[in-house]
PDB file of C-alpha atoms in Angstrom:
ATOM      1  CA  UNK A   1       8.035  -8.051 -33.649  1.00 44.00           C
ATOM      2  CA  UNK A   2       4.871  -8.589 -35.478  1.00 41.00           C
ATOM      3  CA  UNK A   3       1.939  -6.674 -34.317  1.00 44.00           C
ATOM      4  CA  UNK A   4       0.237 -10.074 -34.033  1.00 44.00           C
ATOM      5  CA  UNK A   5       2.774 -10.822 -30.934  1.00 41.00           C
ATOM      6  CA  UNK A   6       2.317  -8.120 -29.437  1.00 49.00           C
ATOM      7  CA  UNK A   7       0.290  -7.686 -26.737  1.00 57.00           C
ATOM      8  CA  UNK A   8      -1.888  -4.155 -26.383  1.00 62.00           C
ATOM      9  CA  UNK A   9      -1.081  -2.470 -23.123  1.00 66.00           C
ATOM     10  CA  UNK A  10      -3.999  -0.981 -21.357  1.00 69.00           C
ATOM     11  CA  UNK A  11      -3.161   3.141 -20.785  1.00 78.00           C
ATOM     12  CA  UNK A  12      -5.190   3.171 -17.576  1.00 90.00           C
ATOM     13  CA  UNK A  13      -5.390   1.650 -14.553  1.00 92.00           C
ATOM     14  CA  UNK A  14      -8.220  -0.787 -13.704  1.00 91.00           C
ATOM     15  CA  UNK A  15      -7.969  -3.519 -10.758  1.00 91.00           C
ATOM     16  CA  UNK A  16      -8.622  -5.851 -13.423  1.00 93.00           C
ATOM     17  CA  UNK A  17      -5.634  -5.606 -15.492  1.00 94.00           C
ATOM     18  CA  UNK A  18      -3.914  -8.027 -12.604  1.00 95.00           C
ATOM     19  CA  UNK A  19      -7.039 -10.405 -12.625  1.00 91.00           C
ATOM     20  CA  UNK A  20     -10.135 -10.817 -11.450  1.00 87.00           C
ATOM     21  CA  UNK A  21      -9.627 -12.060  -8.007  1.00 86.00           C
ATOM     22  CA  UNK A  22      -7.205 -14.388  -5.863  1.00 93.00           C
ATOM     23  CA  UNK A  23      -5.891 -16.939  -8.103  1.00 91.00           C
ATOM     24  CA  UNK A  24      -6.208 -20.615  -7.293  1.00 91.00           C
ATOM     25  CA  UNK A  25      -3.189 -21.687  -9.149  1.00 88.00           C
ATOM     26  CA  UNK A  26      -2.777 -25.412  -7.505  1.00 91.00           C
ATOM     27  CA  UNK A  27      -6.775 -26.310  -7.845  1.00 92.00           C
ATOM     28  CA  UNK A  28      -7.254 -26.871  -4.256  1.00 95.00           C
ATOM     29  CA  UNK A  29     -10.184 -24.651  -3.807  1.00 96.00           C
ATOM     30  CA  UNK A  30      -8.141 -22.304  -1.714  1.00 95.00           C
ATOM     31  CA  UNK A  31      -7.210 -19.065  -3.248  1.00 95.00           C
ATOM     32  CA  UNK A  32      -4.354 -16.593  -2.787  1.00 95.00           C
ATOM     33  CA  UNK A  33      -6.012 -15.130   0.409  1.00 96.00           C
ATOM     34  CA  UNK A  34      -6.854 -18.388   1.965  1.00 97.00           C
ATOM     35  CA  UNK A  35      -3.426 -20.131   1.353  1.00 96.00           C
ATOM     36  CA  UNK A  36      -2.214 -16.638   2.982  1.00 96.00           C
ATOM     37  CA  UNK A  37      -4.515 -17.304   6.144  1.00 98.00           C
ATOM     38  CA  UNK A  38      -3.324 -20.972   6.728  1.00 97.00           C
ATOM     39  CA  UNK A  39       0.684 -20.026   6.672  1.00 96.00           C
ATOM     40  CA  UNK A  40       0.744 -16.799   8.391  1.00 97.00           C
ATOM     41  CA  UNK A  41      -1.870 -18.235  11.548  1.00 98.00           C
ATOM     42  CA  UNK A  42       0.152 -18.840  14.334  1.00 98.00           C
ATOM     43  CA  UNK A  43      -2.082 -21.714  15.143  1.00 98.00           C
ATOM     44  CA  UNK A  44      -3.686 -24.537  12.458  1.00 98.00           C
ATOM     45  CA  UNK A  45      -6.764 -22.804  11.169  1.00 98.00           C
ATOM     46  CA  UNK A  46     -10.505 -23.952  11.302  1.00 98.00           C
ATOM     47  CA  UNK A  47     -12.334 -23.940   8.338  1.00 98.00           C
ATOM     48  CA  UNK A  48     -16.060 -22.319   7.946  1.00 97.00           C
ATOM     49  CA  UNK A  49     -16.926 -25.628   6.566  1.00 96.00           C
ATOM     50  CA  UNK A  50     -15.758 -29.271   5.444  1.00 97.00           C
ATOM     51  CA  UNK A  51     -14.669 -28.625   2.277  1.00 96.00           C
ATOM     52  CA  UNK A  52     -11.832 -26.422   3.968  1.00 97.00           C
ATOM     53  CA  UNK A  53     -11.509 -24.107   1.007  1.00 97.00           C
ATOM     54  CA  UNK A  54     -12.350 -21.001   3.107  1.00 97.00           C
ATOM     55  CA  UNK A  55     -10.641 -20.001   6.306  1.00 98.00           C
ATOM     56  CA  UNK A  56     -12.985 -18.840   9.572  1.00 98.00           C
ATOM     57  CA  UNK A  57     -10.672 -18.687  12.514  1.00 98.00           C
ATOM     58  CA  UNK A  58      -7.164 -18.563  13.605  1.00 98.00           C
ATOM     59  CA  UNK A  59      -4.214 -16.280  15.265  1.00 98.00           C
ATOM     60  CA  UNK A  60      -2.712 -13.849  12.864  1.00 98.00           C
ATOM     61  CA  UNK A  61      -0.646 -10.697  14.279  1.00 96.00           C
ATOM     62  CA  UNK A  62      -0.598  -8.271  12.509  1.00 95.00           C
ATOM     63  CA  UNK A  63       2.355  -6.512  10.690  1.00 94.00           C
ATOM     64  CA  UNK A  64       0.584  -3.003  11.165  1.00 95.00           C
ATOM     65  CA  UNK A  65      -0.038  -2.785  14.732  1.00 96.00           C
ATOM     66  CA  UNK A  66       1.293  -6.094  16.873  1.00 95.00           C
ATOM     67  CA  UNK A  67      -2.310  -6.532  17.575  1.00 96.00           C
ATOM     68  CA  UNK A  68      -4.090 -10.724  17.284  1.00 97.00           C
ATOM     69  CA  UNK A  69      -6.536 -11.360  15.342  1.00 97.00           C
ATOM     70  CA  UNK A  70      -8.578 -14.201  15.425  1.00 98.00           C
ATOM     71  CA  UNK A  71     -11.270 -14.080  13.185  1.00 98.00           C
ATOM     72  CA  UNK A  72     -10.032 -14.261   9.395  1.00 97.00           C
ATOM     73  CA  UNK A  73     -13.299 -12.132   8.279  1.00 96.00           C
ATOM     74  CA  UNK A  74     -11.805  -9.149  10.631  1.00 96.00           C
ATOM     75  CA  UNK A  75      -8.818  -9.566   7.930  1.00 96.00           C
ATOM     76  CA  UNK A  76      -8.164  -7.914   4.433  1.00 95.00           C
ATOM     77  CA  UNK A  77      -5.045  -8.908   2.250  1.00 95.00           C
ATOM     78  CA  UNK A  78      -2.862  -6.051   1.822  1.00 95.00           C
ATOM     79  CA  UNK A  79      -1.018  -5.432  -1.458  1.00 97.00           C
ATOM     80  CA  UNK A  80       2.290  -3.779   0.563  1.00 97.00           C
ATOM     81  CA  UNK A  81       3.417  -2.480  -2.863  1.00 98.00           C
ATOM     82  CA  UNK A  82      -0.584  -1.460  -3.986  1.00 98.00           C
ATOM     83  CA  UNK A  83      -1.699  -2.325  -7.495  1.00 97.00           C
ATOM     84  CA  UNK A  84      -2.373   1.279  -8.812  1.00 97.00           C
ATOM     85  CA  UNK A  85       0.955   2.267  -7.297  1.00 97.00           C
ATOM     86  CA  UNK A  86       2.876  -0.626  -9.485  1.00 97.00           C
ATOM     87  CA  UNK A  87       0.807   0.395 -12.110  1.00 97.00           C
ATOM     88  CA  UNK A  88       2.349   3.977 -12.357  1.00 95.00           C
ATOM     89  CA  UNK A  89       5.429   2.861 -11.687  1.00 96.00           C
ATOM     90  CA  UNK A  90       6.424   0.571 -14.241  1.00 96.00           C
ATOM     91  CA  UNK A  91       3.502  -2.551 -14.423  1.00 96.00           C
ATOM     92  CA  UNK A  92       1.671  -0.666 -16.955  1.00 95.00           C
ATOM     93  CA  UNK A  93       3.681  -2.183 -19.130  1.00 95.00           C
ATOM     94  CA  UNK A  94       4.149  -5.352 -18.010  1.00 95.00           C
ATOM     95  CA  UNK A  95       1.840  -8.495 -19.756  1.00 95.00           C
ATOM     96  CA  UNK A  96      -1.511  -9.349 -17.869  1.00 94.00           C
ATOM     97  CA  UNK A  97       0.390 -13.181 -16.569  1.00 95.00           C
ATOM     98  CA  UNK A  98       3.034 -10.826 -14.888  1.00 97.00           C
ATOM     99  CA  UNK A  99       0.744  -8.068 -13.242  1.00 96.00           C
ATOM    100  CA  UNK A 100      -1.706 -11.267 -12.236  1.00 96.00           C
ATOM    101  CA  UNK A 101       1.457 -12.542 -10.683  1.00 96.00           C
ATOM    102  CA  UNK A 102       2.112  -9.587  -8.881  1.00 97.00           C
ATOM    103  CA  UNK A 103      -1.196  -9.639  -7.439  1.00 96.00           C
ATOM    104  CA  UNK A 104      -0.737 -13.005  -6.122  1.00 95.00           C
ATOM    105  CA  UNK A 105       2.828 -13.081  -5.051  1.00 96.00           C
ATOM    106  CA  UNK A 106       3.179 -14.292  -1.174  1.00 95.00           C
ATOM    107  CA  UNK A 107       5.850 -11.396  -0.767  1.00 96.00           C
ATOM    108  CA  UNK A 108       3.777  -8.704  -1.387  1.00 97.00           C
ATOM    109  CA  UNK A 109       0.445  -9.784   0.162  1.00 97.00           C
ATOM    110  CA  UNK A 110       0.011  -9.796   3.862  1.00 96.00           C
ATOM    111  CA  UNK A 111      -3.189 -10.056   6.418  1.00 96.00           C
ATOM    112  CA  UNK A 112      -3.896  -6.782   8.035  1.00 95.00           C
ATOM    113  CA  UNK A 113      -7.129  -5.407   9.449  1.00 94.00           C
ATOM    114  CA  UNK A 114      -9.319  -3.795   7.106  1.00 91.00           C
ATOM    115  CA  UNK A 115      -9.605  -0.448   8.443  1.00 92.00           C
ATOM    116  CA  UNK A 116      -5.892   0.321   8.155  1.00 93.00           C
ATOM    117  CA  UNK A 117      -5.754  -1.237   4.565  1.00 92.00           C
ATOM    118  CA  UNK A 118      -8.208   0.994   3.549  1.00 92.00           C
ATOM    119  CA  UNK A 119      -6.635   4.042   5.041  1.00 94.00           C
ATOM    120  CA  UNK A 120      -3.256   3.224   3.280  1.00 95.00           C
ATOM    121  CA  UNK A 121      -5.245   3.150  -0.210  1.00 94.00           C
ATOM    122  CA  UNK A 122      -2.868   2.980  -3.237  1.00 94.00           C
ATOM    123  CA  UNK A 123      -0.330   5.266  -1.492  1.00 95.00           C
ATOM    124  CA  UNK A 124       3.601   4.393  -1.340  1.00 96.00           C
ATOM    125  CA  UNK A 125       5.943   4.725   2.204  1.00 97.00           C
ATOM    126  CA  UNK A 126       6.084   8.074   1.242  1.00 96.00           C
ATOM    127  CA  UNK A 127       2.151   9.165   1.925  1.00 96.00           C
ATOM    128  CA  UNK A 128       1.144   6.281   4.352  1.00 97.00           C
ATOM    129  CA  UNK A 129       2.830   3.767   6.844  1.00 97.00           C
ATOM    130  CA  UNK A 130       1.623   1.540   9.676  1.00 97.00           C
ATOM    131  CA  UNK A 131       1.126   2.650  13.539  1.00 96.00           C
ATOM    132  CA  UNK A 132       4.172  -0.117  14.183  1.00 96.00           C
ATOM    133  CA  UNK A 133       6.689  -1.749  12.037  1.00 95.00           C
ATOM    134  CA  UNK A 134       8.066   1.067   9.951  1.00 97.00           C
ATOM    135  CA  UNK A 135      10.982  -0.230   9.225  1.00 97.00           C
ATOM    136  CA  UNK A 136       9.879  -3.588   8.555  1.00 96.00           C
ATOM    137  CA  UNK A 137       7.431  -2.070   6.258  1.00 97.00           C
ATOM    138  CA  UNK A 138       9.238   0.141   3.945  1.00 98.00           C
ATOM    139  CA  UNK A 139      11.951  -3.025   3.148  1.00 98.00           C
ATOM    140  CA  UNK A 140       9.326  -5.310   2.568  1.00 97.00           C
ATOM    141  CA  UNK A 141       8.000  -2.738   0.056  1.00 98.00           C
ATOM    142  CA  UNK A 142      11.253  -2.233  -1.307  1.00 98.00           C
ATOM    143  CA  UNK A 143      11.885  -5.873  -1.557  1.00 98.00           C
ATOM    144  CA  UNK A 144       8.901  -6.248  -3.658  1.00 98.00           C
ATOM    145  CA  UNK A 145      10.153  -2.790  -5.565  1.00 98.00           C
ATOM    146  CA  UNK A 146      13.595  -4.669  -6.904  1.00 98.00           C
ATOM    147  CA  UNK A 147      11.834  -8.018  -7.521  1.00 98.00           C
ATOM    148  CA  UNK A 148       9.815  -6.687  -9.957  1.00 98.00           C
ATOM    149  CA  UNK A 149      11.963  -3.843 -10.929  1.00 97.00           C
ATOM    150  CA  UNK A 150       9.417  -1.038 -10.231  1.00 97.00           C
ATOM    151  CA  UNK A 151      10.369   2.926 -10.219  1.00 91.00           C
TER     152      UNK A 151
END
């Protein structure tokens, strides 16, 4: 392989190295997160204005406590496997397309509230899980784990 294909892998982590952001991949002005919103609300969403690119309300439950949710800015998207956890476990070496994948990959994003995504951090199953849904929880992380083929 000549040096000009390959590509330079970063040696430490940085939320960047899986993009900058929720992709839009389809051009519809709704990203990652609000694509997210409008499949996992129970009911159709309303939109904060008429260019529906951004969600406002809706009925999410949420996979960390059973509790509704309403109003999408009470929401953060969850990484279930974190970024910095992939990252020293094998994505440091994938390319930037795959981690940005990653990132953006409906099985391993989910709508939680904010203060419980920011007490689970980076941390795996093994430092951190929900108040409800345990179980549900760690196979959904290790579904993500053998998709990507993480250690």
């Amino acid at each position: 392989m000549s040096s000009k294909s390959k590509e330079l892998l970063p040696s430490v982590y940085d939320r960047d190295h899986f993009g900058y952001g929720w992709n839009d991949d389809d051009k519809d002005c709704q990203n990652t997160r609000h694509e997210l919103l409008i499949s996992s609300s129970t009911i159709p969403v309303t939109f904060k204005d008429s260019k529906k690119c951004k969600v406002a309300r809706g009925r999410w439950i949420s996979m960390f406590t059973g509790d509704i949710i309403t109003d999408a800015s009470k929401l953060q998207i969850d990484h279930v496997v974190p970024l910095k956890w992939a990252w020293i476990h094998g994505a440091n070496s994938w390319t930037r397309a795959k981690r940005v994948e990653f990132a953006n990959d409906p099985i391993n994003i989910i709508a939680v509230e904010g203060v419980l995504n920011g007490s689970k951090s980076d941390r795996g199953p093994d430092e951190w899980l929900p108040p409800k849904n345990q179980e549900q929880y760690k196979a959904r992380f290790q579904r993500v784990v053998l998709k990507y083929g993480l250690k």
